[in-house]
Coordinates of C-alpha atoms in Angstrom, one line a residue:
X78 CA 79.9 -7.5 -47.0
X79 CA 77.6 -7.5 -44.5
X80 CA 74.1 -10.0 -44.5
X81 CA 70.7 -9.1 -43.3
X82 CA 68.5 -12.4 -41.3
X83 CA 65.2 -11.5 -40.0
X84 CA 65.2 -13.3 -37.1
X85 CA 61.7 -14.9 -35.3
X86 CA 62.3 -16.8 -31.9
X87 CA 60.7 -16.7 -28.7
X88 CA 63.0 -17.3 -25.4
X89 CA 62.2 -19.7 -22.1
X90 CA 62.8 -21.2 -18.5
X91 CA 62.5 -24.1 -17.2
X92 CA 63.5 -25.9 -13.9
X93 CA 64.7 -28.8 -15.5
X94 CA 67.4 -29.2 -17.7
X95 CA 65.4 -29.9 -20.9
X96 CA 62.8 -29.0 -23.3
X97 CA 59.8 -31.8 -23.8
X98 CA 59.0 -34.2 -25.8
X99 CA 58.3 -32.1 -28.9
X100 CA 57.3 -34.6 -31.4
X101 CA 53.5 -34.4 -29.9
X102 CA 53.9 -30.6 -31.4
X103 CA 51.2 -30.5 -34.3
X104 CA 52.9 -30.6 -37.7
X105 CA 56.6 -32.2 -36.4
X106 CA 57.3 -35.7 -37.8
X107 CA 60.9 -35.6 -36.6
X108 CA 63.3 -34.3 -34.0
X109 CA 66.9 -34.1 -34.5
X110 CA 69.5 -34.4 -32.3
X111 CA 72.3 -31.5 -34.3
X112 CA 74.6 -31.9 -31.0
X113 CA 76.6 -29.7 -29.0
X114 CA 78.2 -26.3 -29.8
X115 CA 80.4 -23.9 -27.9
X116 CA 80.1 -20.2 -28.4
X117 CA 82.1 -17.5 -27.8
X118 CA 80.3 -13.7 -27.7
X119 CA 81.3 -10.9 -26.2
X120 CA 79.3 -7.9 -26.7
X121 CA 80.1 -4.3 -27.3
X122 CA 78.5 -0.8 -26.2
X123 CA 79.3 2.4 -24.7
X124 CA 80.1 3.1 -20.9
X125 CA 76.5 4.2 -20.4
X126 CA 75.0 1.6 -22.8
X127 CA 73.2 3.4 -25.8
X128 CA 72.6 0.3 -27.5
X129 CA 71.3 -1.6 -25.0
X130 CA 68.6 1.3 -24.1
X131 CA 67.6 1.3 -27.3
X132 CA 67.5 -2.9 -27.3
X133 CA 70.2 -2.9 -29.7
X134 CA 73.2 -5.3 -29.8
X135 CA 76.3 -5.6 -31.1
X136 CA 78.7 -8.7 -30.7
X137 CA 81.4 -10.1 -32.3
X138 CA 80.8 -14.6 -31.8
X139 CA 83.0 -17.3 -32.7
X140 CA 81.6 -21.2 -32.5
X141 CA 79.1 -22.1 -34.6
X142 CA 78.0 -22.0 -38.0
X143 CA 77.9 -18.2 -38.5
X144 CA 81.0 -16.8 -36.4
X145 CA 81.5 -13.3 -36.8
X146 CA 80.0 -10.0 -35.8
X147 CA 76.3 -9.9 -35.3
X148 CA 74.6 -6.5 -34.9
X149 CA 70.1 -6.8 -34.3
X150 CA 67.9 -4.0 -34.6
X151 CA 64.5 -4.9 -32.4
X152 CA 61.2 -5.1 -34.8
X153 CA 58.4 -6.1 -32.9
X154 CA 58.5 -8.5 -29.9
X155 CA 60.5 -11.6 -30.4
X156 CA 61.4 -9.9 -33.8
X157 CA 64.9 -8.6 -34.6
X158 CA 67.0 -7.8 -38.0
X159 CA 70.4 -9.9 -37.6
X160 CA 73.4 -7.7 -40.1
X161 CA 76.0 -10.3 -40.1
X162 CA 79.5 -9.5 -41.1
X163 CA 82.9 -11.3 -41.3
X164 CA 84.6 -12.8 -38.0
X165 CA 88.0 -9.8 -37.9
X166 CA 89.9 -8.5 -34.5
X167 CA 88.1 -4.7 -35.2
X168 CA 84.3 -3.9 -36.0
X169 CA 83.7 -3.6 -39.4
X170 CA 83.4 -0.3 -40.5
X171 CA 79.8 -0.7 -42.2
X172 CA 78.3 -2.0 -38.8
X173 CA 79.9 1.1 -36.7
X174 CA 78.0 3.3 -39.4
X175 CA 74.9 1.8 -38.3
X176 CA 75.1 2.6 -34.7
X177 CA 76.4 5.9 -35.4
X178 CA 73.1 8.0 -35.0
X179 CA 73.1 5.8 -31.2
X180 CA 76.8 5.9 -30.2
X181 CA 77.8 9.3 -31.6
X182 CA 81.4 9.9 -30.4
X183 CA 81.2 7.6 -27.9
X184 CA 83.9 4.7 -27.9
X185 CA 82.3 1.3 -28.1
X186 CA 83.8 -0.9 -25.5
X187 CA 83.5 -4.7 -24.7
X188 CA 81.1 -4.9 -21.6
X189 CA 80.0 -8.7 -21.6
X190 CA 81.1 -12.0 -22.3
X191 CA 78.5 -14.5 -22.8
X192 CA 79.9 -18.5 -23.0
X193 CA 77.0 -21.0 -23.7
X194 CA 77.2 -24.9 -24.4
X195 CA 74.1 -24.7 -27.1
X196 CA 72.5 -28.0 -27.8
X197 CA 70.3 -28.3 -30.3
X198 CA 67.8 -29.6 -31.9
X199 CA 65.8 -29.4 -35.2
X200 CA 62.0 -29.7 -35.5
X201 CA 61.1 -31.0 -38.8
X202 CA 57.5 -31.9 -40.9
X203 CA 56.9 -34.8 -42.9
X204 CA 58.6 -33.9 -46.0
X205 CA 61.9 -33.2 -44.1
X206 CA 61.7 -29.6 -44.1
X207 CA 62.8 -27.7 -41.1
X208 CA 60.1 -25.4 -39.6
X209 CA 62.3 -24.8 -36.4
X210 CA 65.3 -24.8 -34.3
X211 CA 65.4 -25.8 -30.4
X212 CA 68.2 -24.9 -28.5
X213 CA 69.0 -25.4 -24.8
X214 CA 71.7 -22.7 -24.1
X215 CA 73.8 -23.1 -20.7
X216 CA 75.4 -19.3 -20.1
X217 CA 78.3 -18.3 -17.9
X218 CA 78.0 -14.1 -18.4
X219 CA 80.7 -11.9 -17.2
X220 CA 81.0 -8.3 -17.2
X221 CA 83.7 -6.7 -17.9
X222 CA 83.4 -3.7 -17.3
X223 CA 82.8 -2.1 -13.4
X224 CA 82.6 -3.9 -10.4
X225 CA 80.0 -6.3 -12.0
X226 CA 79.8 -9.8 -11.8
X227 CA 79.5 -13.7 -12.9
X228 CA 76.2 -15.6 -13.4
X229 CA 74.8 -18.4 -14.8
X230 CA 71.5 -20.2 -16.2
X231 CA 69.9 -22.5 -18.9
X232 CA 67.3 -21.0 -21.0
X233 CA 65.3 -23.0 -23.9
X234 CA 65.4 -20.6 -27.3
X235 CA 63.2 -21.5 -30.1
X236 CA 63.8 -19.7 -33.3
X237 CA 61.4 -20.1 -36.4
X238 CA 63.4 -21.4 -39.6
X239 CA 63.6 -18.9 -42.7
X240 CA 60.4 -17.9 -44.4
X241 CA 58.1 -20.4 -41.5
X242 CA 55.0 -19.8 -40.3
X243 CA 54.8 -17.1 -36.9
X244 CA 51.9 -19.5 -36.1
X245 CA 53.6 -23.0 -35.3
X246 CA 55.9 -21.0 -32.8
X247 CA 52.7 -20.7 -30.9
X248 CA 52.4 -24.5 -31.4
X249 CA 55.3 -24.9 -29.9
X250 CA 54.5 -22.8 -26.9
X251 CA 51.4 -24.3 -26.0
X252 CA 53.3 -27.7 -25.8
X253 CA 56.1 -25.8 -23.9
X254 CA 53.7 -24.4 -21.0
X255 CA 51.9 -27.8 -20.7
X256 CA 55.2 -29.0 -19.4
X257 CA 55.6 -26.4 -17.0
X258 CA 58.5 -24.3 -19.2
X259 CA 57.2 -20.4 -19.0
X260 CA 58.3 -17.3 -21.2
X261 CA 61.8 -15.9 -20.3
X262 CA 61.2 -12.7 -18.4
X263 CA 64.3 -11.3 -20.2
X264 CA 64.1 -10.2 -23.7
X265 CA 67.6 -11.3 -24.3
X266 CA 70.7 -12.7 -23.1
X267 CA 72.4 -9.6 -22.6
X268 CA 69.7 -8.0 -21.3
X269 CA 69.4 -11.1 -18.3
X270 CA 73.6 -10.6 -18.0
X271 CA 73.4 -7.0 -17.7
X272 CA 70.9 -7.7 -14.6
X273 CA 72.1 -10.1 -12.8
X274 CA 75.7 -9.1 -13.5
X275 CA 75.2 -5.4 -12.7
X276 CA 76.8 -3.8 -9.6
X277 CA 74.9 -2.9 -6.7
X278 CA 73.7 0.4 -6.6
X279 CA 76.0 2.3 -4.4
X280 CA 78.8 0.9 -6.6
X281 CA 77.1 1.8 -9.8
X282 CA 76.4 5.6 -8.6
X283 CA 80.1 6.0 -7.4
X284 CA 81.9 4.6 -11.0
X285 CA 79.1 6.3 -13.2
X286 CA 81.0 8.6 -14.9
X287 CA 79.4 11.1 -17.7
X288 CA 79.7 10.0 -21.7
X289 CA 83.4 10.8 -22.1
X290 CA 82.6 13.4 -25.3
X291 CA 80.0 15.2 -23.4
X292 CA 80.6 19.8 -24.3
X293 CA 81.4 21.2 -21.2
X294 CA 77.9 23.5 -20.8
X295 CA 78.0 26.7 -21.0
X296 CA 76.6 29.2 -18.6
X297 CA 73.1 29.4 -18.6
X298 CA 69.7 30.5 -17.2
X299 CA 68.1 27.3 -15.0
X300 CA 65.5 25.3 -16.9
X301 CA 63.2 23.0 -15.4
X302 CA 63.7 19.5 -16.6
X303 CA 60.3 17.1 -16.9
X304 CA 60.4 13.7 -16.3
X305 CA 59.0 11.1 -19.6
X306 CA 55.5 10.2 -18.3
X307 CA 52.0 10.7 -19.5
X308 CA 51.4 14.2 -20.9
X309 CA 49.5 16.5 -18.8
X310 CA 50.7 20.3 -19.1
X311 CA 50.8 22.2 -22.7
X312 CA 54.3 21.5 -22.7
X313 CA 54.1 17.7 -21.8
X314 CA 52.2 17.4 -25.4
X315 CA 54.4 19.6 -27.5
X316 CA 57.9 17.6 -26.1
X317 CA 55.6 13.7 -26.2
X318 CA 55.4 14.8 -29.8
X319 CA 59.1 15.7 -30.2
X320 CA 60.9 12.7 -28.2
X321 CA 58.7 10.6 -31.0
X322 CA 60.3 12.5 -34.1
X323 CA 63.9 12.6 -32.3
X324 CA 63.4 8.8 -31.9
X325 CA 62.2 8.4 -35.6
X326 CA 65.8 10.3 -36.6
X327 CA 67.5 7.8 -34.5
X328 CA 66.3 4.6 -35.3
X329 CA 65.6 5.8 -39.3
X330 CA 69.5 6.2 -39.6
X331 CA 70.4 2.5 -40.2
X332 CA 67.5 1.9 -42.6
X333 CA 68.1 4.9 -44.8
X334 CA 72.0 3.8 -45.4
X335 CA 71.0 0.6 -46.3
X336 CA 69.0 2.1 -49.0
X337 CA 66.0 0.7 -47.3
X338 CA 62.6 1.9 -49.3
X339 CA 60.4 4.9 -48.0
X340 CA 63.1 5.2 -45.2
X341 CA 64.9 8.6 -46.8
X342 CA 61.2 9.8 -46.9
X343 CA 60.1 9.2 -43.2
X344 CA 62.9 10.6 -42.3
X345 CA 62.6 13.4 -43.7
X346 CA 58.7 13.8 -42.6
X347 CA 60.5 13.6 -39.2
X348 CA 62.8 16.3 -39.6
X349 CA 60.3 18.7 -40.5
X350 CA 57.8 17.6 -38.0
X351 CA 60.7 18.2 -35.2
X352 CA 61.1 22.2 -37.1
X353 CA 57.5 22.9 -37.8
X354 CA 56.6 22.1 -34.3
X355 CA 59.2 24.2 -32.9
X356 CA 57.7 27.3 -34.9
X357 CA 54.3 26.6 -34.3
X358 CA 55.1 26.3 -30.5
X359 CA 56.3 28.8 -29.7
X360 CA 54.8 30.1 -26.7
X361 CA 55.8 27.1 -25.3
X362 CA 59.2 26.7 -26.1
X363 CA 61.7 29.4 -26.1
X364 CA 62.9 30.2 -30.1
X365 CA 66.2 31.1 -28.8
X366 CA 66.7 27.6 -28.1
X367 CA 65.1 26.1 -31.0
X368 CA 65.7 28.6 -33.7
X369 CA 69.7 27.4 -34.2
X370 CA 68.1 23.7 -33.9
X371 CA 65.6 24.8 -36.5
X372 CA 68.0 26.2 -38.7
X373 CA 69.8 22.6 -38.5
X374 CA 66.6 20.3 -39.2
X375 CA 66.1 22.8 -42.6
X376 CA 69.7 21.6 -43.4
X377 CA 68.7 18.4 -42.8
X378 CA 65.6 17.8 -44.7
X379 CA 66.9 20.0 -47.7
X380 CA 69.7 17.0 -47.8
X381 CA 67.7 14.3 -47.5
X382 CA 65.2 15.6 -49.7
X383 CA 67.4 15.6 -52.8
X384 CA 67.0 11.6 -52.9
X385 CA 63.7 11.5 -51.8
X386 CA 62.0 13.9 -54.5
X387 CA 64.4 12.6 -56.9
X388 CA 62.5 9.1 -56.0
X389 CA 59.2 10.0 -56.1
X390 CA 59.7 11.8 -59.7
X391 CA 61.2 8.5 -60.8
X392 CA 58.3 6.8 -59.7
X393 CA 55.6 9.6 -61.1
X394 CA 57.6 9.6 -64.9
X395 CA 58.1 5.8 -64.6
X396 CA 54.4 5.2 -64.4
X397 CA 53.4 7.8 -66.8
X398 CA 55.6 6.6 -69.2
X399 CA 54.0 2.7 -69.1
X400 CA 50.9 4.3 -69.4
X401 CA 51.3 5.2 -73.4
X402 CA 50.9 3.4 -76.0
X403 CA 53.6 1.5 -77.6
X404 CA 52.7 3.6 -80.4
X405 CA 53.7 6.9 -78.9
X406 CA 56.8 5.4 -77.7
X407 CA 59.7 6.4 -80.1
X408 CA 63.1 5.7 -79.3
X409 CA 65.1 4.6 -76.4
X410 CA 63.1 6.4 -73.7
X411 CA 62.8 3.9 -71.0
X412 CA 66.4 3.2 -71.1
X413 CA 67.2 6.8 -70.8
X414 CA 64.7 7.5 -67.7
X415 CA 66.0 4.5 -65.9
X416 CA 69.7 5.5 -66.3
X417 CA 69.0 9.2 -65.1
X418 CA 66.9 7.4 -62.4
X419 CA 69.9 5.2 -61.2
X420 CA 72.9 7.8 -61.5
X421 CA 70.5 10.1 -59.9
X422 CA 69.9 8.1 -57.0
X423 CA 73.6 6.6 -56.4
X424 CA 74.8 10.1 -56.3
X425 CA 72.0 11.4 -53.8
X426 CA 72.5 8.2 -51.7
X427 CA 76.1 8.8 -51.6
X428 CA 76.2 12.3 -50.5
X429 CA 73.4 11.2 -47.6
X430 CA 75.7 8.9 -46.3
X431 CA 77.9 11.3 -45.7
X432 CA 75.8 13.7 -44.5
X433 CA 74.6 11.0 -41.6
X434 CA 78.2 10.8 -40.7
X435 CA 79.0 14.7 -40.5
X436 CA 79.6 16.4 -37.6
X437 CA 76.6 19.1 -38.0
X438 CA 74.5 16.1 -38.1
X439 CA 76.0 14.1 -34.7
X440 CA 75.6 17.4 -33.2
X441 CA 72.0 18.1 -34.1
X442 CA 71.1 14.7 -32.8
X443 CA 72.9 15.7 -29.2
X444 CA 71.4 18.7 -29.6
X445 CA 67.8 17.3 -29.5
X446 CA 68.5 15.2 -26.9
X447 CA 70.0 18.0 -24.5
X448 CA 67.0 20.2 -24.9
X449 CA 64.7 17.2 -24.6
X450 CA 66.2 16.4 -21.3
X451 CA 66.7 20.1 -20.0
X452 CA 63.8 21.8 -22.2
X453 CA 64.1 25.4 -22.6
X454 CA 59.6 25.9 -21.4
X455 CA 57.9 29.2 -21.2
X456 CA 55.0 30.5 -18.9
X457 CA 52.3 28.7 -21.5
X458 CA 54.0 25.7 -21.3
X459 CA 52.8 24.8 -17.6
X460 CA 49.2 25.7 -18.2
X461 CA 46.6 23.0 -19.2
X462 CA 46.9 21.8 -23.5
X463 CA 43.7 23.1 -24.3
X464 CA 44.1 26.4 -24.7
X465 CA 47.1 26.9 -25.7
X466 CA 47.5 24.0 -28.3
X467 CA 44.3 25.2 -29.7
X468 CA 45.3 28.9 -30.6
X469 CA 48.9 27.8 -31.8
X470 CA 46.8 25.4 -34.3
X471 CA 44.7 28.1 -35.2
X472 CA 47.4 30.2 -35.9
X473 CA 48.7 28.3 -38.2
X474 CA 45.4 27.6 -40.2
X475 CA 44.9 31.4 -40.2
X476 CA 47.9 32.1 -42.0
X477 CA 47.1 28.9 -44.6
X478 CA 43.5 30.3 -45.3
X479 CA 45.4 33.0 -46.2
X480 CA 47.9 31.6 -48.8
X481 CA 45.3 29.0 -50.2
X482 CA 43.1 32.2 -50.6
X483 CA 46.0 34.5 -52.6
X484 CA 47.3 31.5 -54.8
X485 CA 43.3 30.6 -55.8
X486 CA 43.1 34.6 -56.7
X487 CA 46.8 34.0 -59.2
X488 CA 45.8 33.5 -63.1
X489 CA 47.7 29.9 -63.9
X490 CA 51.2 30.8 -64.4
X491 CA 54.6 29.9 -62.3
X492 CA 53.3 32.8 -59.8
X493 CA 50.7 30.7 -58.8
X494 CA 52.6 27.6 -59.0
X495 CA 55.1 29.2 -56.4
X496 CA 51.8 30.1 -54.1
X497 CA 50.4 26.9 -54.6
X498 CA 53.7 25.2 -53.5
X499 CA 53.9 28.1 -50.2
X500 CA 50.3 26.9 -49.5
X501 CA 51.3 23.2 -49.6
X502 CA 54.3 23.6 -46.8
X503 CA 52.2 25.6 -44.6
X504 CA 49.5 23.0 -44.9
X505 CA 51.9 20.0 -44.2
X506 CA 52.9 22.7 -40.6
X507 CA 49.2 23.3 -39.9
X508 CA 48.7 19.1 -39.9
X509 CA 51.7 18.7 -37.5
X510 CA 50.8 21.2 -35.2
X511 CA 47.4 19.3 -35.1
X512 CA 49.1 15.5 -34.9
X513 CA 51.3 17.1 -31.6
X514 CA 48.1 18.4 -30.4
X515 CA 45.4 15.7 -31.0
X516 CA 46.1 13.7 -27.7
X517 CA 45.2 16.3 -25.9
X518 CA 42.6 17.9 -28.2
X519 CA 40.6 15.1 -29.4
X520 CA 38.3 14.1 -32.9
X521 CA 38.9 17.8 -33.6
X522 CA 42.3 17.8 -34.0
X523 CA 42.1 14.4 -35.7
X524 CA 39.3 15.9 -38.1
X525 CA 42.1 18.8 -39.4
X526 CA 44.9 16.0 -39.8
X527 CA 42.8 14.6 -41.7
X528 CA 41.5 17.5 -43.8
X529 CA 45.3 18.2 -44.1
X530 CA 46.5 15.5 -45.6
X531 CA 43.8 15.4 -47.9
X532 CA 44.8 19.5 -49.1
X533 CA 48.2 18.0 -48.8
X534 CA 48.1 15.2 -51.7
X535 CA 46.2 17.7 -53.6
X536 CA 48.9 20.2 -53.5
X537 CA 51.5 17.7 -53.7
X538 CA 50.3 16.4 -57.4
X539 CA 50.2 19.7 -58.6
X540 CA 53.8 20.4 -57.3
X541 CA 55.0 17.0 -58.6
X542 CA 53.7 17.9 -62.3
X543 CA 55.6 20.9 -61.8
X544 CA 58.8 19.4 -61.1
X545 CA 58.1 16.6 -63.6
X546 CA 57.6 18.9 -66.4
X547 CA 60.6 20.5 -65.8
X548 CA 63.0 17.3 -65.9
X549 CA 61.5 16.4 -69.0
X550 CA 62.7 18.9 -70.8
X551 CA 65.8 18.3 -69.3
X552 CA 65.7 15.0 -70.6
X553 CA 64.6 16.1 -73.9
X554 CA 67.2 18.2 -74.4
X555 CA 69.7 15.8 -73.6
X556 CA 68.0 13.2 -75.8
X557 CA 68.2 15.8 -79.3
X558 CA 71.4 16.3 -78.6
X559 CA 72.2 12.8 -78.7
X560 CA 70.1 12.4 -82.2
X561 CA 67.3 10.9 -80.2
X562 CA 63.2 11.6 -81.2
X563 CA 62.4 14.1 -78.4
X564 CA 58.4 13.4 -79.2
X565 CA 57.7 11.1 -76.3
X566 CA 58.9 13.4 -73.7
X567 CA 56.9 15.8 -75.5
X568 CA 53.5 13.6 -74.9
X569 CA 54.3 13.0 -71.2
X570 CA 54.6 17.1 -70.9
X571 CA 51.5 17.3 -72.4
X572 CA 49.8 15.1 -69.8
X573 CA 51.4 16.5 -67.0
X574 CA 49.9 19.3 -68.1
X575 CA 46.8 18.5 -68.3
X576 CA 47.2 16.6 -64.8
X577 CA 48.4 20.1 -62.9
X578 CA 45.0 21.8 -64.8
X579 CA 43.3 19.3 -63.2
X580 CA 44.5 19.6 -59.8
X581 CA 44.1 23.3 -60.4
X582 CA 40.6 23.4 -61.2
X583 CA 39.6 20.8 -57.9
X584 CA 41.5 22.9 -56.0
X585 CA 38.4 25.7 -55.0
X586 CA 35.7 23.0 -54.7
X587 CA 38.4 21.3 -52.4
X588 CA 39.1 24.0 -50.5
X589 CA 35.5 24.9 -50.2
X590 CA 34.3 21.6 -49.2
X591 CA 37.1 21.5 -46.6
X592 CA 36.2 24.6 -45.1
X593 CA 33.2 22.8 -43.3
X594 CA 35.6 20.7 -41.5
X595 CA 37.0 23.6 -40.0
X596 CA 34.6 25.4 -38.9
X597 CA 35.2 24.1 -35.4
X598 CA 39.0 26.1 -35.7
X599 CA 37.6 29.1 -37.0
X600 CA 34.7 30.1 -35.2

């Protein structure tokens, strides 16, 4: 099985061959001398390096105390998640699923070997606790891949010891620059072998060859591509805000098959960002292109959405069920929600991991990236944001004053529970359209996110009593057939009753109180 380290360290250089005197650093009673160890890593990645432009990395180590194979995820600067598994001849197969949403067909190849004599030392307080390790790392780097090279250098690593303070690394530092050693330019080893290993450029343009699983293109009409830079045009905005929610699918896909929390739900929020901005945009992105990708991300979200709403109606029935009072508790109702919680949830989680390793889904994800590099842009999309982000906005708030209007018109009633829900999607569109356009368009646009989410939570409640009335009498059921008192589930429908009233009746003041905010889209 594979272990998760959050890693904290901070890299150097120095002209001598040494760190300093580091007992003068504030809080360190004792240094010790742990010795000299030889390690072994050579590090894996595609022929045109996924991983690495994503500042991933993947290596399999031996020397040291934790031999094996060592995959980090970046976190913030000087910040990475270490996944550690077992020292074997292959990669293990539950590190290659989490580069899967990077590497894609792709074979991952050995393309460095790093050999470093680490000595090291241990920075310790008063009471003999360890609050850091200092290590002064000697590399030989080879590439092996291309025409690239050898190098060599010494760099000083200090990494913060498990559950320390972020703060005394600064300590350190300050104690570090007053004896003339300065920040590694490089944000990793592999990162400085890549560079000074690298073959010169004429090399590198001849032996460059495409990814090896890249689809032959098809025929097509000529597109004009747009370099990544600061938005300026309509169609800058709209693809800023799509390279962000392609990136979110990306870099979501490791967290969400390690079960990590909220992870299923962003990236879901992502999904449907990337499809309602394809519709609302569509005078500036050609629908013939996007529709099949659209059709995809619906897939997609409808997936991942059957273990995120089973979540949050765990969460919702879980909390309304410690709300009662022990007296309107009878019989083994807790016990029974948490089991249909967990067998619920392992299923879902389950079938998600497969559906991150599909095909349809590693195709989607190439898919995105082809028409983010080669975007299929109409007329509008050249012409300046304002205009044209502001009318596709519009647009779409036109057509939601319309369906908040018809469902506040329905008598209470599963018609105008299926209006209300119809309301709530177009809402969560109508904010999107205005998050991709807000750059460009200012407090405006920030005003209707704003006033979206707002409609949105109110909507959403509503929805979620729906959906939690309905799996308590599923779970009512299910508990009288088992000779179980069905009266608690009973109470809880009751409430949730009352709760989607509630939400009912706020709605029009809502709505009416919101309308102020957008006047500025209406007028």
């Amino acid at each position: 099985m594979a272990d998760t380290k959050r890693e904290i360290e901070r890299k150097y250089e120095s002209d001598d061959s040494g760190p300093p005197d580091l007992t003068r650093v504030p809080g360190v009673a004792t240094v010790l001398d742990k010795g000299v160890t030889h390690l072994d890593a050579t590090y894996h990645d595609t022929a045109d390096q996924r991983l690495a432009a994503s500042s991933v990395t993947l290596r399999r180590r031996t020397g040291g105390s934790d031999a094996g194979w060592h995959l980090k995820f970046p976190v913030a600067p000087g910040v990475r998640d270490e996944i550690r598994a077992p020292l074997s001849d292959t990669l293990p197969d539950e590190l290659a699923a989490l580069v899967r949403s990077r590497v894609r067909g792709n074979a991952l190849l050995p393309v460095v070997r790093l050999r470093s004599d680490r000595d090291v030392r241990h920075l310790m307080d008063a009471d003999g606790r360890l609050l850091a390790e200092v290590s002064v790392d000697t590399v030989h780097a080879e590439r092996l891949t291309g025409d690239g090279g050898t190098a060599r250098w010494t760099e000083i690593e200090v990494e913060l010891a498990d559950d320390g303070d972020p703060a005394f690394l600064d300590k350190v530092e300050k104690r570090l620059r007053k004896a003339g050693v300065r920040p590694s330019k490089s944000t990793s080893k592999l990162a400085r072998a890549l560079a000074d290993t690298a073959p010169d450029t004429a090399t590198t343009a001849a032996t460059t060859a495409a990814p090896a699983t890249a689809p032959e293109a098809a025929p097509r009409r000529k597109r004009r591509s747009r370099a990544v830079g600061k938005p300026v045009t309509a169609g800058d905005h709209v693809l800023a805000y799509l390279r962000a929610q392609r990136d979110a699918l990306v870099e979501l896909d490791p967290a969400v098959r390690q079960d990590v929390p909220d992870a299923v739900h962003r990236m879901r929020v992502a999904t449907r960002r990337l499809r309602s901005t394809f519709r609302s945009f569509r005078t500036v992105l050609d629908r013939e292109a996007t529709d099949p990708i659209g059709d995809d991300l619906k897939w997609l979200a409808a997936e991942l959405g059957l273990d995120r709403d089973q979540e949050v109606l765990a969460e919702r029935l879980r909390s309304s069920l410690d709300g009662l009072p022990d007296a309107l508790v009878a019989g083994p109702v807790g016990h029974r929600l948490t089991t249909w919680a967990e067998a619920r949830h392992t299923g879902a989680h389950g079938r998600l991991t497969g559906i991150l390793d599909s095909r349809r889904h590693l195709d989607l994800l190439d898919a995105l990236d082809a028409l983010l590099t080669d975007p299929p842009l109409r007329e509008k999309a050249r012409a300046a944001p304002e205009k044209v982000l502001t009318k596709a906005v519009r647009k779409d708030l036109d057509k939601l004053t319309g369906l908040v209007t018809r469902a506040l018109d329905l008598p209470p009633g599963t018609d105008r529970d299926v209006a209300l829900h119809e309301a709530r999607k177009k809402t969560k569109r109508t904010r999107y359209a205005a998050e991709a356009a807000a750059p460009a368009l200012g407090r405006p646009a920030d005003d209707l996110v704003k006033a979206m989410k707002s409609l949105q939570d109110l909507f959403g409640d509503h929805q979620d009593s729906v959906m939690a009335r309905k799996t308590l009498r599923e779970l009512a059921a299910v508990a009288h057939a088992a000779g179980e008192s069905a009266f608690t589930y009973g109470v809880l429908h009751a409430r949730e009753e009352r709760r989607a009233e509630l939400a009912e009746a706020a709605l029009p003041g809502a709505w009416k109180s919101l309308t102020k905010d957008l006047r500025p889209w209406t007028t």
